PDB file of C-alpha atoms in Angstrom:
ATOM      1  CA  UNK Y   1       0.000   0.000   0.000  1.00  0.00           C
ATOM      2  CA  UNK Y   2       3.110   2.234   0.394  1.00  0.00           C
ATOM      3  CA  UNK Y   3       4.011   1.757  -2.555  1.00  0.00           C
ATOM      4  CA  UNK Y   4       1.378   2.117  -4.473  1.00  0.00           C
ATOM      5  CA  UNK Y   5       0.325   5.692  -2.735  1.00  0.00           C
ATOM      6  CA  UNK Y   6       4.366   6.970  -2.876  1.00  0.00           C
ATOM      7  CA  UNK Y   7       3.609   6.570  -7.093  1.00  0.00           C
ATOM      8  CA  UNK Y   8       0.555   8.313  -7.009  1.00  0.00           C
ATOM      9  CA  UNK Y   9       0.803  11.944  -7.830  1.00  0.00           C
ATOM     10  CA  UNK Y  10      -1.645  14.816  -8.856  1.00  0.00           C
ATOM     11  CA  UNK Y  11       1.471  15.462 -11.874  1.00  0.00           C
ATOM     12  CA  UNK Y  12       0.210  12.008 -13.502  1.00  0.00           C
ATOM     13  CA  UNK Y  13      -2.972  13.813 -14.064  1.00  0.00           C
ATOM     14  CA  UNK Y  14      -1.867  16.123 -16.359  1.00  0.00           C
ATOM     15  CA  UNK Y  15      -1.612  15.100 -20.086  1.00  0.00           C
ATOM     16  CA  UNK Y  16       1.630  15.218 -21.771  1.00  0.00           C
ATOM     17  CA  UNK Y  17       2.967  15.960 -24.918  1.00  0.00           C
ATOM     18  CA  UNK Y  18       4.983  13.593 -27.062  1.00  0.00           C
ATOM     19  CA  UNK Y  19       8.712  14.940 -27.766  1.00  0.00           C
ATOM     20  CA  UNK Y  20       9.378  13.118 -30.664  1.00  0.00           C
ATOM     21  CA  UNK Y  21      12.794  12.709 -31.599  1.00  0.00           C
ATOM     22  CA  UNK Y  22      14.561  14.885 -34.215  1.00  0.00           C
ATOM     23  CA  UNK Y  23      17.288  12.827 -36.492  1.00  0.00           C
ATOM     24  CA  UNK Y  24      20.452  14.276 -37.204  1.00  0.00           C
ATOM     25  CA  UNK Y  25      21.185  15.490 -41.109  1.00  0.00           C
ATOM     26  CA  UNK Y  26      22.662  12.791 -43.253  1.00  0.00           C
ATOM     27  CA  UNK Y  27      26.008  12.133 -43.633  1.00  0.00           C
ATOM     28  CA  UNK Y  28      26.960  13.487 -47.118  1.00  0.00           C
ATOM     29  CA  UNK Y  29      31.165  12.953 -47.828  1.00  0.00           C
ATOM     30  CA  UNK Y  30      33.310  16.003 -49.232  1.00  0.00           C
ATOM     31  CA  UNK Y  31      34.863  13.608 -51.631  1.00  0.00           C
ATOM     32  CA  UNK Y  32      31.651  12.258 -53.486  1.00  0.00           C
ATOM     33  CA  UNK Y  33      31.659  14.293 -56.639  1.00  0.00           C
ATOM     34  CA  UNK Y  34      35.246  13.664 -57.028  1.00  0.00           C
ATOM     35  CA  UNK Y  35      34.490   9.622 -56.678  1.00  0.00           C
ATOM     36  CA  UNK Y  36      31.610   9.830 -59.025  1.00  0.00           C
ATOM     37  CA  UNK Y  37      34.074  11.416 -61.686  1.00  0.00           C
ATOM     38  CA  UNK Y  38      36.357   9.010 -61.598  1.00  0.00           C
ATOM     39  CA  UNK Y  39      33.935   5.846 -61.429  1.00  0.00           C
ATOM     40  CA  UNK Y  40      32.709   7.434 -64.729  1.00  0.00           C
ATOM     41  CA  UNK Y  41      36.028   7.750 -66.335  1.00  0.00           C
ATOM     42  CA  UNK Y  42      37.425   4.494 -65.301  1.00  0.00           C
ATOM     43  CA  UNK Y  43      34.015   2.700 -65.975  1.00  0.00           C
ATOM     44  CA  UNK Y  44      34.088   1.113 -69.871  1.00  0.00           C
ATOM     45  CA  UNK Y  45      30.348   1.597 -71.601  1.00  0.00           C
ATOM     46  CA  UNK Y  46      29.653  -2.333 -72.414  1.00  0.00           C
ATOM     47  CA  UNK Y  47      31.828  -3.686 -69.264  1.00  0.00           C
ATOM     48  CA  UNK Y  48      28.496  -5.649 -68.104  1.00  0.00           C
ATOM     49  CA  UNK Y  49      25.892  -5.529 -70.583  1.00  0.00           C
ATOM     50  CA  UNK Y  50      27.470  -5.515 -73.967  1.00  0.00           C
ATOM     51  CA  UNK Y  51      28.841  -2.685 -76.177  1.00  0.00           C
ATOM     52  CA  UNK Y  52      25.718   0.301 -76.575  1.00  0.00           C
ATOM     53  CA  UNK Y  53      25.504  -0.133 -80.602  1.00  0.00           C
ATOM     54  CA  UNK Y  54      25.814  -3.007 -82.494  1.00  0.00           C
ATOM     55  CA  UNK Y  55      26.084  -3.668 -86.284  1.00  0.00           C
ATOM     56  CA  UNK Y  56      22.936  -5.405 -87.489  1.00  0.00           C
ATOM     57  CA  UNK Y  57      24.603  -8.035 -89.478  1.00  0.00           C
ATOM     58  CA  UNK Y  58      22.947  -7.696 -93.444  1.00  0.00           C
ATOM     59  CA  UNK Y  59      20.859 -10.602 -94.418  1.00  0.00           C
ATOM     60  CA  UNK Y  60      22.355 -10.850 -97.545  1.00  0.00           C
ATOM     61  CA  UNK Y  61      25.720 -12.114 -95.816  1.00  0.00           C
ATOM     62  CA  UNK Y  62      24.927 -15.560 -95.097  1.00  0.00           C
ATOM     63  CA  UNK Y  63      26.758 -18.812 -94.421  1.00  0.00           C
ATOM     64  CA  UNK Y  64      27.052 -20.256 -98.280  1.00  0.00           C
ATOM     65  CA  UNK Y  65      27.548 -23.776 -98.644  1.00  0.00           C
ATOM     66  CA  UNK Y  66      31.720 -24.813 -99.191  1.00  0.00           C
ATOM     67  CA  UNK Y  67      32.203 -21.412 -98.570  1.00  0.00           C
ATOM     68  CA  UNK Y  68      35.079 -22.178 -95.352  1.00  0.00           C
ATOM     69  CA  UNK Y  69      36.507 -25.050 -97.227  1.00  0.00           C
ATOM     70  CA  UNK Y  70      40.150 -23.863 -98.325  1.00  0.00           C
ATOM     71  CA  UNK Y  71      40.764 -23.198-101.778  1.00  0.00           C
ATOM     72  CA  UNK Y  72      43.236 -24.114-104.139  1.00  0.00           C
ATOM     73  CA  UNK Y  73      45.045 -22.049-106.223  1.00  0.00           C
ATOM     74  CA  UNK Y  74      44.286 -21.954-110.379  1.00  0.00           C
ATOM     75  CA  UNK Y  75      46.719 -24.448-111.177  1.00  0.00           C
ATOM     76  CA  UNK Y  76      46.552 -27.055-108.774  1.00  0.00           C
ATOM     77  CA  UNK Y  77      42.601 -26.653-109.360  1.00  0.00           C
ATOM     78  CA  UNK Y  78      43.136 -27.220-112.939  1.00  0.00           C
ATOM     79  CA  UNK Y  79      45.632 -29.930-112.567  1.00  0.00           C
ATOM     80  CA  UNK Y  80      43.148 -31.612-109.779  1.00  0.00           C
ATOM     81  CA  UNK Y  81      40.534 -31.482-112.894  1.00  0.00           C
ATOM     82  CA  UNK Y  82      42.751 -33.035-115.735  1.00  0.00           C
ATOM     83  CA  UNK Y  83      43.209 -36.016-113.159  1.00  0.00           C
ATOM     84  CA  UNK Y  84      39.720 -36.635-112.094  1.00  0.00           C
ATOM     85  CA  UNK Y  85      39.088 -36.714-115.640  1.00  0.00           C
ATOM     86  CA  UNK Y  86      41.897 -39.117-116.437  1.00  0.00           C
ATOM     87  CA  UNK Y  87      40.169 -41.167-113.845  1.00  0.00           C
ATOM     88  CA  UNK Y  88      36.569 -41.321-115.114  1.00  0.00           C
ATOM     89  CA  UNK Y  89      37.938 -41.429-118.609  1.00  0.00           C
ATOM     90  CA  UNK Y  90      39.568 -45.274-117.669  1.00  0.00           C
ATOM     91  CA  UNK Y  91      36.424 -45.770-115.192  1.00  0.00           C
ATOM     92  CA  UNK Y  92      34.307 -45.188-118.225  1.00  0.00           C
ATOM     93  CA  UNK Y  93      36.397 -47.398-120.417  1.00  0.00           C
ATOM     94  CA  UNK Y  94      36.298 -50.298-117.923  1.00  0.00           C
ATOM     95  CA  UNK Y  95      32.640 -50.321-117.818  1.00  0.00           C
ATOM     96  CA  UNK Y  96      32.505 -49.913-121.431  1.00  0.00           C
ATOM     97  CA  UNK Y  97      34.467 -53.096-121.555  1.00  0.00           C
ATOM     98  CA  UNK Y  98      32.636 -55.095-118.484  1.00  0.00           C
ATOM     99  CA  UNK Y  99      28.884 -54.642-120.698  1.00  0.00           C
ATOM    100  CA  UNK Y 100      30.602 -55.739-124.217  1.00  0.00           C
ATOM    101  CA  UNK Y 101      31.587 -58.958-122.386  1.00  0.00           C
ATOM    102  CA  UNK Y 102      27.915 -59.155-120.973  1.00  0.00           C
ATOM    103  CA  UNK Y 103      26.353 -58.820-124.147  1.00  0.00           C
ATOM    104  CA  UNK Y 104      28.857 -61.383-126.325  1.00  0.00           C
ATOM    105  CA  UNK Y 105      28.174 -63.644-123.716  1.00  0.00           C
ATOM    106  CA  UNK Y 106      24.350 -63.122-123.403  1.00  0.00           C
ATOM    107  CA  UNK Y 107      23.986 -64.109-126.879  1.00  0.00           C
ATOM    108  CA  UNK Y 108      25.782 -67.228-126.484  1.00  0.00           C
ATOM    109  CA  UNK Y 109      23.414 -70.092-125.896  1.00  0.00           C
ATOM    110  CA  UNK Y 110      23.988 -72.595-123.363  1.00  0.00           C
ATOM    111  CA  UNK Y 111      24.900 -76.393-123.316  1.00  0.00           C
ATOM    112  CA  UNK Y 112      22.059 -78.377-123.208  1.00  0.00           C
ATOM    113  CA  UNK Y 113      21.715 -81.331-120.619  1.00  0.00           C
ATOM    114  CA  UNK Y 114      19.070 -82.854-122.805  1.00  0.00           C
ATOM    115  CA  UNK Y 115      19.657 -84.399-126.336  1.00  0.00           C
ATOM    116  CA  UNK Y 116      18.677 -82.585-129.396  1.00  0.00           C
ATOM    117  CA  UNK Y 117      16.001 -83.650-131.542  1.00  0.00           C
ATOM    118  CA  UNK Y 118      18.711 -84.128-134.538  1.00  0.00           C
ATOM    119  CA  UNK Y 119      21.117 -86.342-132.551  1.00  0.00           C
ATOM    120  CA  UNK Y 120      20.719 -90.196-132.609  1.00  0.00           C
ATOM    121  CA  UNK Y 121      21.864 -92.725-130.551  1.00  0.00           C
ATOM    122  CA  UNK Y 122      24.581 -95.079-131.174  1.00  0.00           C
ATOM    123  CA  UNK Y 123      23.141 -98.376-132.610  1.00  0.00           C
ATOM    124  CA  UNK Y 124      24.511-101.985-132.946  1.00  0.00           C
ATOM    125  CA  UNK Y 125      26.521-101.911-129.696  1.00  0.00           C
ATOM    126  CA  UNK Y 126      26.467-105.675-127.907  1.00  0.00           C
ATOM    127  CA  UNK Y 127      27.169-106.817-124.814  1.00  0.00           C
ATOM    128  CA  UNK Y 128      28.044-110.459-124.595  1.00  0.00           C
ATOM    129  CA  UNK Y 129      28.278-110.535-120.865  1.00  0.00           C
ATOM    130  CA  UNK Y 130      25.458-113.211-118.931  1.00  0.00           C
ATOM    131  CA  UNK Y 131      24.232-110.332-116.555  1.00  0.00           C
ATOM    132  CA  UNK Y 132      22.066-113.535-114.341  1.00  0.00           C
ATOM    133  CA  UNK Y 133      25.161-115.685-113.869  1.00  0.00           C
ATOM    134  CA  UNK Y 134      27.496-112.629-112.629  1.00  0.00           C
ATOM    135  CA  UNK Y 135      24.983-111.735-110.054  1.00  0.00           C
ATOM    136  CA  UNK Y 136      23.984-114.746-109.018  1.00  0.00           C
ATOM    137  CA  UNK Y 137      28.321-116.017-108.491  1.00  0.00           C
ATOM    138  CA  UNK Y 138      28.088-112.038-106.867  1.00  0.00           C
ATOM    139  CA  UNK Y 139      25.515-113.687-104.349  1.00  0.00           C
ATOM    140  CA  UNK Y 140      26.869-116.695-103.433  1.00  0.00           C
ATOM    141  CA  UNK Y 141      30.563-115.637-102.463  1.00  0.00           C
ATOM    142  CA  UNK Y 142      29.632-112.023-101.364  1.00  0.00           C
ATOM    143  CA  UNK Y 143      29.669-111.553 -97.616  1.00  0.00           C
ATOM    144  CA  UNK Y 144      26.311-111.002 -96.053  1.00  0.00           C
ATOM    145  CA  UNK Y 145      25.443-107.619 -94.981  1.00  0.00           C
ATOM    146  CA  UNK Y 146      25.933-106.734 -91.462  1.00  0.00           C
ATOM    147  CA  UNK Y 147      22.899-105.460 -90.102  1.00  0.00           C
ATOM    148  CA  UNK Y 148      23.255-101.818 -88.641  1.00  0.00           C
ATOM    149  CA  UNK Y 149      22.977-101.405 -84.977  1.00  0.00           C
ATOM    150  CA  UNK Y 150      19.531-100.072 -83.172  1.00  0.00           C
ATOM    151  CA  UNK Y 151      18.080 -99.813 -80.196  1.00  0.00           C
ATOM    152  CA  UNK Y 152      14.472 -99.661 -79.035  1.00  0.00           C
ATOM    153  CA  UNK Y 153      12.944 -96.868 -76.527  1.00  0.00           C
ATOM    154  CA  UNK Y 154      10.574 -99.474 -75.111  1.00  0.00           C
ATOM    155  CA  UNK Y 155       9.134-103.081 -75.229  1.00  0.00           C
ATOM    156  CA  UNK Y 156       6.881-102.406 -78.106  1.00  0.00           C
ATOM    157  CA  UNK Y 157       8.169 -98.960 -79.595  1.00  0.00           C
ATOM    158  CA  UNK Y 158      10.006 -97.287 -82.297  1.00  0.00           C
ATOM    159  CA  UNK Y 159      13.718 -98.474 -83.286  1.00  0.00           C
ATOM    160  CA  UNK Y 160      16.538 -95.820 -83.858  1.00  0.00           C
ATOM    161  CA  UNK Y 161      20.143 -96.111 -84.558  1.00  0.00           C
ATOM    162  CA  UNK Y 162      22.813 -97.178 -82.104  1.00  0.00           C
ATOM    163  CA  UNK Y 163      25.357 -95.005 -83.338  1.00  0.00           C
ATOM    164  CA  UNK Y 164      23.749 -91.931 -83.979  1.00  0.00           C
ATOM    165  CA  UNK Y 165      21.893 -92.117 -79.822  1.00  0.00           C
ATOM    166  CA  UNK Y 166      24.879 -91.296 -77.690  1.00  0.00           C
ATOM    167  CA  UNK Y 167      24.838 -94.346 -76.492  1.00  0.00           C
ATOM    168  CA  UNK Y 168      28.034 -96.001 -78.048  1.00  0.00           C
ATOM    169  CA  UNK Y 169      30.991 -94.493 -76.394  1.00  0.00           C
ATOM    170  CA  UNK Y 170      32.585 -93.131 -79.001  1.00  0.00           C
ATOM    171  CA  UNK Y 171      34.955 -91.005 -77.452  1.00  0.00           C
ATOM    172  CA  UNK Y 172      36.557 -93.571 -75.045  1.00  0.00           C
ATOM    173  CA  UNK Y 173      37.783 -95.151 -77.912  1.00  0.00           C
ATOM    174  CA  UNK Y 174      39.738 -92.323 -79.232  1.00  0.00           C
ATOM    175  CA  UNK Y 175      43.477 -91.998 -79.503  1.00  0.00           C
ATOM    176  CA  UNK Y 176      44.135 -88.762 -77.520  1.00  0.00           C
ATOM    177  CA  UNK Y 177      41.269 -89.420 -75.056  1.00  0.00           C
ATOM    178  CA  UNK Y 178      42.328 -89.017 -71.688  1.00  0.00           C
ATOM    179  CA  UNK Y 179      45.371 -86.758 -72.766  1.00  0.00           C
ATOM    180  CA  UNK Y 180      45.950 -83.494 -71.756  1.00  0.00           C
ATOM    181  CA  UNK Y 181      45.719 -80.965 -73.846  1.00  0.00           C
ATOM    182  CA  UNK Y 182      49.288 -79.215 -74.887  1.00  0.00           C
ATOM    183  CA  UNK Y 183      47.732 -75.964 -74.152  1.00  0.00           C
ATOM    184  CA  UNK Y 184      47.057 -76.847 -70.607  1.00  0.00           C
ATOM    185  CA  UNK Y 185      50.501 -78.306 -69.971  1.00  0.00           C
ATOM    186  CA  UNK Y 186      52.071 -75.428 -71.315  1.00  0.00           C
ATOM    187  CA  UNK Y 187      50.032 -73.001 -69.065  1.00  0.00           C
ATOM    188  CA  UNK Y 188      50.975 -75.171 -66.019  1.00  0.00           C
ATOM    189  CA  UNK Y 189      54.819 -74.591 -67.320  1.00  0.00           C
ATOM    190  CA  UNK Y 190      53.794 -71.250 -67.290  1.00  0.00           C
ATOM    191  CA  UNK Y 191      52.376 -71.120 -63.945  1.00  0.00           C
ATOM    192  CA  UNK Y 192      55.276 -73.046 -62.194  1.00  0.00           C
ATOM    193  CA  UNK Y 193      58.434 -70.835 -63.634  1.00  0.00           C
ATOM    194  CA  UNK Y 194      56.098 -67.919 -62.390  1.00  0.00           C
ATOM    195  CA  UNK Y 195      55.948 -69.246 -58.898  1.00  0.00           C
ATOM    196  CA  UNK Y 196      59.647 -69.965 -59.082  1.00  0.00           C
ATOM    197  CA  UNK Y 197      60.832 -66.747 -60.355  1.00  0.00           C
ATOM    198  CA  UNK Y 198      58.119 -65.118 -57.175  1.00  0.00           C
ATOM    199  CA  UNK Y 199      59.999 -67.207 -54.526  1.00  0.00           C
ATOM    200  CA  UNK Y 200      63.288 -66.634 -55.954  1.00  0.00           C
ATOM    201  CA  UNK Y 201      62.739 -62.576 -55.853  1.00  0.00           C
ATOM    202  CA  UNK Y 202      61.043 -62.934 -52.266  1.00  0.00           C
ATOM    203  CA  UNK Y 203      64.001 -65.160 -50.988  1.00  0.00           C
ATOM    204  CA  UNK Y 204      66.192 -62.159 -52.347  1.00  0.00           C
ATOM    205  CA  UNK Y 205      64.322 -59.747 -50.827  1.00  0.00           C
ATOM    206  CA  UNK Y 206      64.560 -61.468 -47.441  1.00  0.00           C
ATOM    207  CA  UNK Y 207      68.136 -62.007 -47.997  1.00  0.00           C
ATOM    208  CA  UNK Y 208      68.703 -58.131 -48.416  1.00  0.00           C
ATOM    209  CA  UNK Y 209      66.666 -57.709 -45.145  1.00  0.00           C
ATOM    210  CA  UNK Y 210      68.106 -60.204 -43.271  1.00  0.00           C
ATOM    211  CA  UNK Y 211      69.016 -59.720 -39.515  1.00  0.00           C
ATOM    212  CA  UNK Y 212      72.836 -59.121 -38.799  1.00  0.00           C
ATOM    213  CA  UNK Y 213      74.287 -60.695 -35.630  1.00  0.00           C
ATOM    214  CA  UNK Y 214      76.803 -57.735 -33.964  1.00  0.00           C
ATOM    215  CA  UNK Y 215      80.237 -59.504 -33.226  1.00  0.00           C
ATOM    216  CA  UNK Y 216      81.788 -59.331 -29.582  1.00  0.00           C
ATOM    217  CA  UNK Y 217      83.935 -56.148 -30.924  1.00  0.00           C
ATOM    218  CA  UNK Y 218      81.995 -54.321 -32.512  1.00  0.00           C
ATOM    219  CA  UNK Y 219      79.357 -54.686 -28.900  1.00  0.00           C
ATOM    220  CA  UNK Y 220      82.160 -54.064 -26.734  1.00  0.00           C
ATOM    221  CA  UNK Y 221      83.008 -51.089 -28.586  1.00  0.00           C
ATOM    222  CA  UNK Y 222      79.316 -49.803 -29.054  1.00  0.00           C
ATOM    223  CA  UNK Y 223      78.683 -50.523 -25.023  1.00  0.00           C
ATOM    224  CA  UNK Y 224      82.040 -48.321 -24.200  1.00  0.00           C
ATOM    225  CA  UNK Y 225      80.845 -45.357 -26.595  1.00  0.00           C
ATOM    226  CA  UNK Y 226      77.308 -45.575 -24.735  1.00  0.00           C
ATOM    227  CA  UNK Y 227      79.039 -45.471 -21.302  1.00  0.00           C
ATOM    228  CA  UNK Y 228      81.245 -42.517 -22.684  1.00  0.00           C
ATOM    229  CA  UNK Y 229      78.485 -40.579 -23.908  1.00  0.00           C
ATOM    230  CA  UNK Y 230      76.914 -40.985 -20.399  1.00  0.00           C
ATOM    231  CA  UNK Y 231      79.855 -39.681 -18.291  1.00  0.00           C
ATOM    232  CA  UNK Y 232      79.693 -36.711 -20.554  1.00  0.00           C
ATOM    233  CA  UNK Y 233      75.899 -35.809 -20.465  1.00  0.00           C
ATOM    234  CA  UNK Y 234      76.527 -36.516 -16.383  1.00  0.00           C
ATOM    235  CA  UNK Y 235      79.369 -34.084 -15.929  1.00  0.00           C
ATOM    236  CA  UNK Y 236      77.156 -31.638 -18.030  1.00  0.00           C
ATOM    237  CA  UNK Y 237      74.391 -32.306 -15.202  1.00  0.00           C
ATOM    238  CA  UNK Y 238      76.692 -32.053 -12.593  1.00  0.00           C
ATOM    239  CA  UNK Y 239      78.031 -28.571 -13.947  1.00  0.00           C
ATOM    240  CA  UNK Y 240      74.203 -27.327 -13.545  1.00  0.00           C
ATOM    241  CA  UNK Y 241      73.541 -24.162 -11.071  1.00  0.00           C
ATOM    242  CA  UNK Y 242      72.277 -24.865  -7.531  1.00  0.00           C
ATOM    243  CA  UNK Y 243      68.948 -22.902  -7.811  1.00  0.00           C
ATOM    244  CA  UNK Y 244      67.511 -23.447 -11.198  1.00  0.00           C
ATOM    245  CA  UNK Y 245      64.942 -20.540 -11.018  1.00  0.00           C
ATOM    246  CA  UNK Y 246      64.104 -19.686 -15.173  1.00  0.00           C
ATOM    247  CA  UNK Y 247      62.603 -21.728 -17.755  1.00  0.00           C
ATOM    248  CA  UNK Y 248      65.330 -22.338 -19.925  1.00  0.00           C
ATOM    249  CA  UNK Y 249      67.428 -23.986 -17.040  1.00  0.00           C
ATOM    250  CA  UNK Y 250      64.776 -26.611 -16.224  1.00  0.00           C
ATOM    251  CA  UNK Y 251      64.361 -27.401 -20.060  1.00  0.00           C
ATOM    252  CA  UNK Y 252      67.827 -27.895 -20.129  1.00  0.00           C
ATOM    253  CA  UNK Y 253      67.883 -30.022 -16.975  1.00  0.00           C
ATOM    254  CA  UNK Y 254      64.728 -32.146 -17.869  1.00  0.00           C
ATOM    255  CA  UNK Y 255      67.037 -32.945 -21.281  1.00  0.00           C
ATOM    256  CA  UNK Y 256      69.908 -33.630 -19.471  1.00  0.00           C
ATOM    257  CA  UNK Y 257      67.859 -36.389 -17.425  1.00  0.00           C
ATOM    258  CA  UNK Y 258      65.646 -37.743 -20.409  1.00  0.00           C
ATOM    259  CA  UNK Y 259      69.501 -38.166 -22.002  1.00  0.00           C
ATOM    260  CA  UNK Y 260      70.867 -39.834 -19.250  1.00  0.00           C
ATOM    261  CA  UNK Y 261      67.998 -42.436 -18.466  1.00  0.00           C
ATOM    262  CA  UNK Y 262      67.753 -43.274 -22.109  1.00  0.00           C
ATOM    263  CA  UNK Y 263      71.211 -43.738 -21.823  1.00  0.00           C
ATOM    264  CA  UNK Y 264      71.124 -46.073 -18.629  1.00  0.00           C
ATOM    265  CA  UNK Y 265      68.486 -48.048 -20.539  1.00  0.00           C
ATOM    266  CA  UNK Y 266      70.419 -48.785 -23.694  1.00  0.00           C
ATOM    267  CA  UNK Y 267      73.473 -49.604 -21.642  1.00  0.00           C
ATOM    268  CA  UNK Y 268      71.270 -52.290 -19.554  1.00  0.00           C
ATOM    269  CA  UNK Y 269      69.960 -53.944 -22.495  1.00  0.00           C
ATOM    270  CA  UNK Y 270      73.246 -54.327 -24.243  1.00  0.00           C
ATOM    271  CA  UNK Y 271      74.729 -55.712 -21.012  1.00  0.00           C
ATOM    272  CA  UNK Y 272      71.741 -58.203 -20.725  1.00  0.00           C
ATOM    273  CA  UNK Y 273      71.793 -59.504 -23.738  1.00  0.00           C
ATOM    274  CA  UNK Y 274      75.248 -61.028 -25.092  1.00  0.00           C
ATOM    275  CA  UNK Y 275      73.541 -61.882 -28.847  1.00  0.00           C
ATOM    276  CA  UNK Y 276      72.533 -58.778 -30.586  1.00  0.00           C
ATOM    277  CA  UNK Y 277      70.715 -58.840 -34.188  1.00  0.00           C
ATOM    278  CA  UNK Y 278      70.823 -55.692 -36.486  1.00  0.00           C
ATOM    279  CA  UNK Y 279      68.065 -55.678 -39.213  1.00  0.00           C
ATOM    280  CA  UNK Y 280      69.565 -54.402 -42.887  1.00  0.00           C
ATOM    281  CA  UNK Y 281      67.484 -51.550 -43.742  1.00  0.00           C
TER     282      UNK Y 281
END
């Protein structure tokens, strides 16, 4: 209730007039004529839309047939013409030829098969041979005819040839059945001296990458170098500043240590193992 009576006032009663606000003038720059001058100069008049006038190309100039083929001059033209009509000339002279031949031998009449009503046959002609007794001695000491092969589909069905059903194993009785073919004994050839040369270029490959066993020299030596290298980065360490207070001191203590333990490890290994293999890069 405090409030509300502290906000009441006999001032609210009075009606008040809107101030409304006034904008300030616009902005205009000093240098805008001198921008729209040179935006004119610099601007070309068909930069986006084309040149302003055009020539209306003439109907009369039109695309003529042949007209962008390249033209020879007047005397390889004419020479071109005396050889195209060399050409046709013995074209010409061949057909000419070709249709004579036709003709000659269109009027040429062909051999009958049949005898001509003129001819006559040859009379008085013989024979003294006994036809009956030849074909009956023919009979007697011929061989009898072998009767050809059939079979039957069922008990009281059509017959059909033997040979002809698929059923006579033909094949099996063949001289090269059951040989292989040359083709696939030379691709087997093939296929073997392709596997040999592959192993023989993989054994290579592993002989070139084979491990290498370190002698007891050349790990002596590398195990004093590693020890030397350590006494070095140690007497670096050991050279360090009591108080190590800036960055660059701890980096360069923090290097010192990674050196030395790396060091330590190597030097541990080597000593634990007698038989060290190097793999050929």
């Amino acid at each position: 209730m405090t409030a509300q009576c502290a906000q009441e006032s006999i001032y609210n009663l009075l009606p008040r007039l809107e101030e409304k606000p006034v904008k300030p003038p616009r902005y205009i720059s000093t240098f805008r004529p001198s921008v729209k001058c040179e935006v004119a100069k610099n601007k070309a008049q068909w930069k986006t839309m084309g040149p302003a006038k055009v020539a209306i190309p003439s109907p009369k100039n039109f695309l003529q047939k042949h007209s962008k083929e390249p033209k020879l001059p007047a005397s390889k033209r004419r020479h071109e013409i005396y050889e195209m009509y060399c050409f046709n000339f013995k074209i010409y002279n061949i057909n000419v030829e070709s249709n004579r031949k036709k003709e000659q031998d269109s009027k040429k009449l062909p051999a009958l098969s049949v005898p001509r009503r003129t001819d006559h046959p040859v009379m008085g002609i013989q024979s003294k041979k006994n036809f009956i007794n030849t074909n009956a001695v023919a009979a007697i000491t011929g061989l009898p005819k072998k009767p050809q092969p059939i079979y039957v589909d069922r008990r009281q069905g059509d017959k059909y040839l033997l040979e002809t059903s698929g059923l006579v194993p033909k094949y099996i009785k063949k001289k090269d059945y059951g040989v292989t073919p040359k083709y696939v004994t030379r691709r087997k050839e093939e296929m073997k001296r392709a596997q040999k040369e592959y192993e023989g270029d993989i054994l290579e490959h592993l002989k070139k990458r084979a491990m290498k066993r370190l002698s007891d020299e050349e790990r002596r030596s590398l195990l004093q170098g590693l020890k030397k290298n350590w006494e070095e980065v140690y007497r670096e360490f050991q050279g360090l500043s009591v108080e190590i207070d800036t960055i660059p001191k701890k980096i360069y203590k923090e290097k010192l240590e990674s050196q030395m333990k790396q060091l330590e490890h190597d030097i541990e290994v080597i000593e634990k193992h007698k038989v060290i293999y190097i793999a050929n890069e």
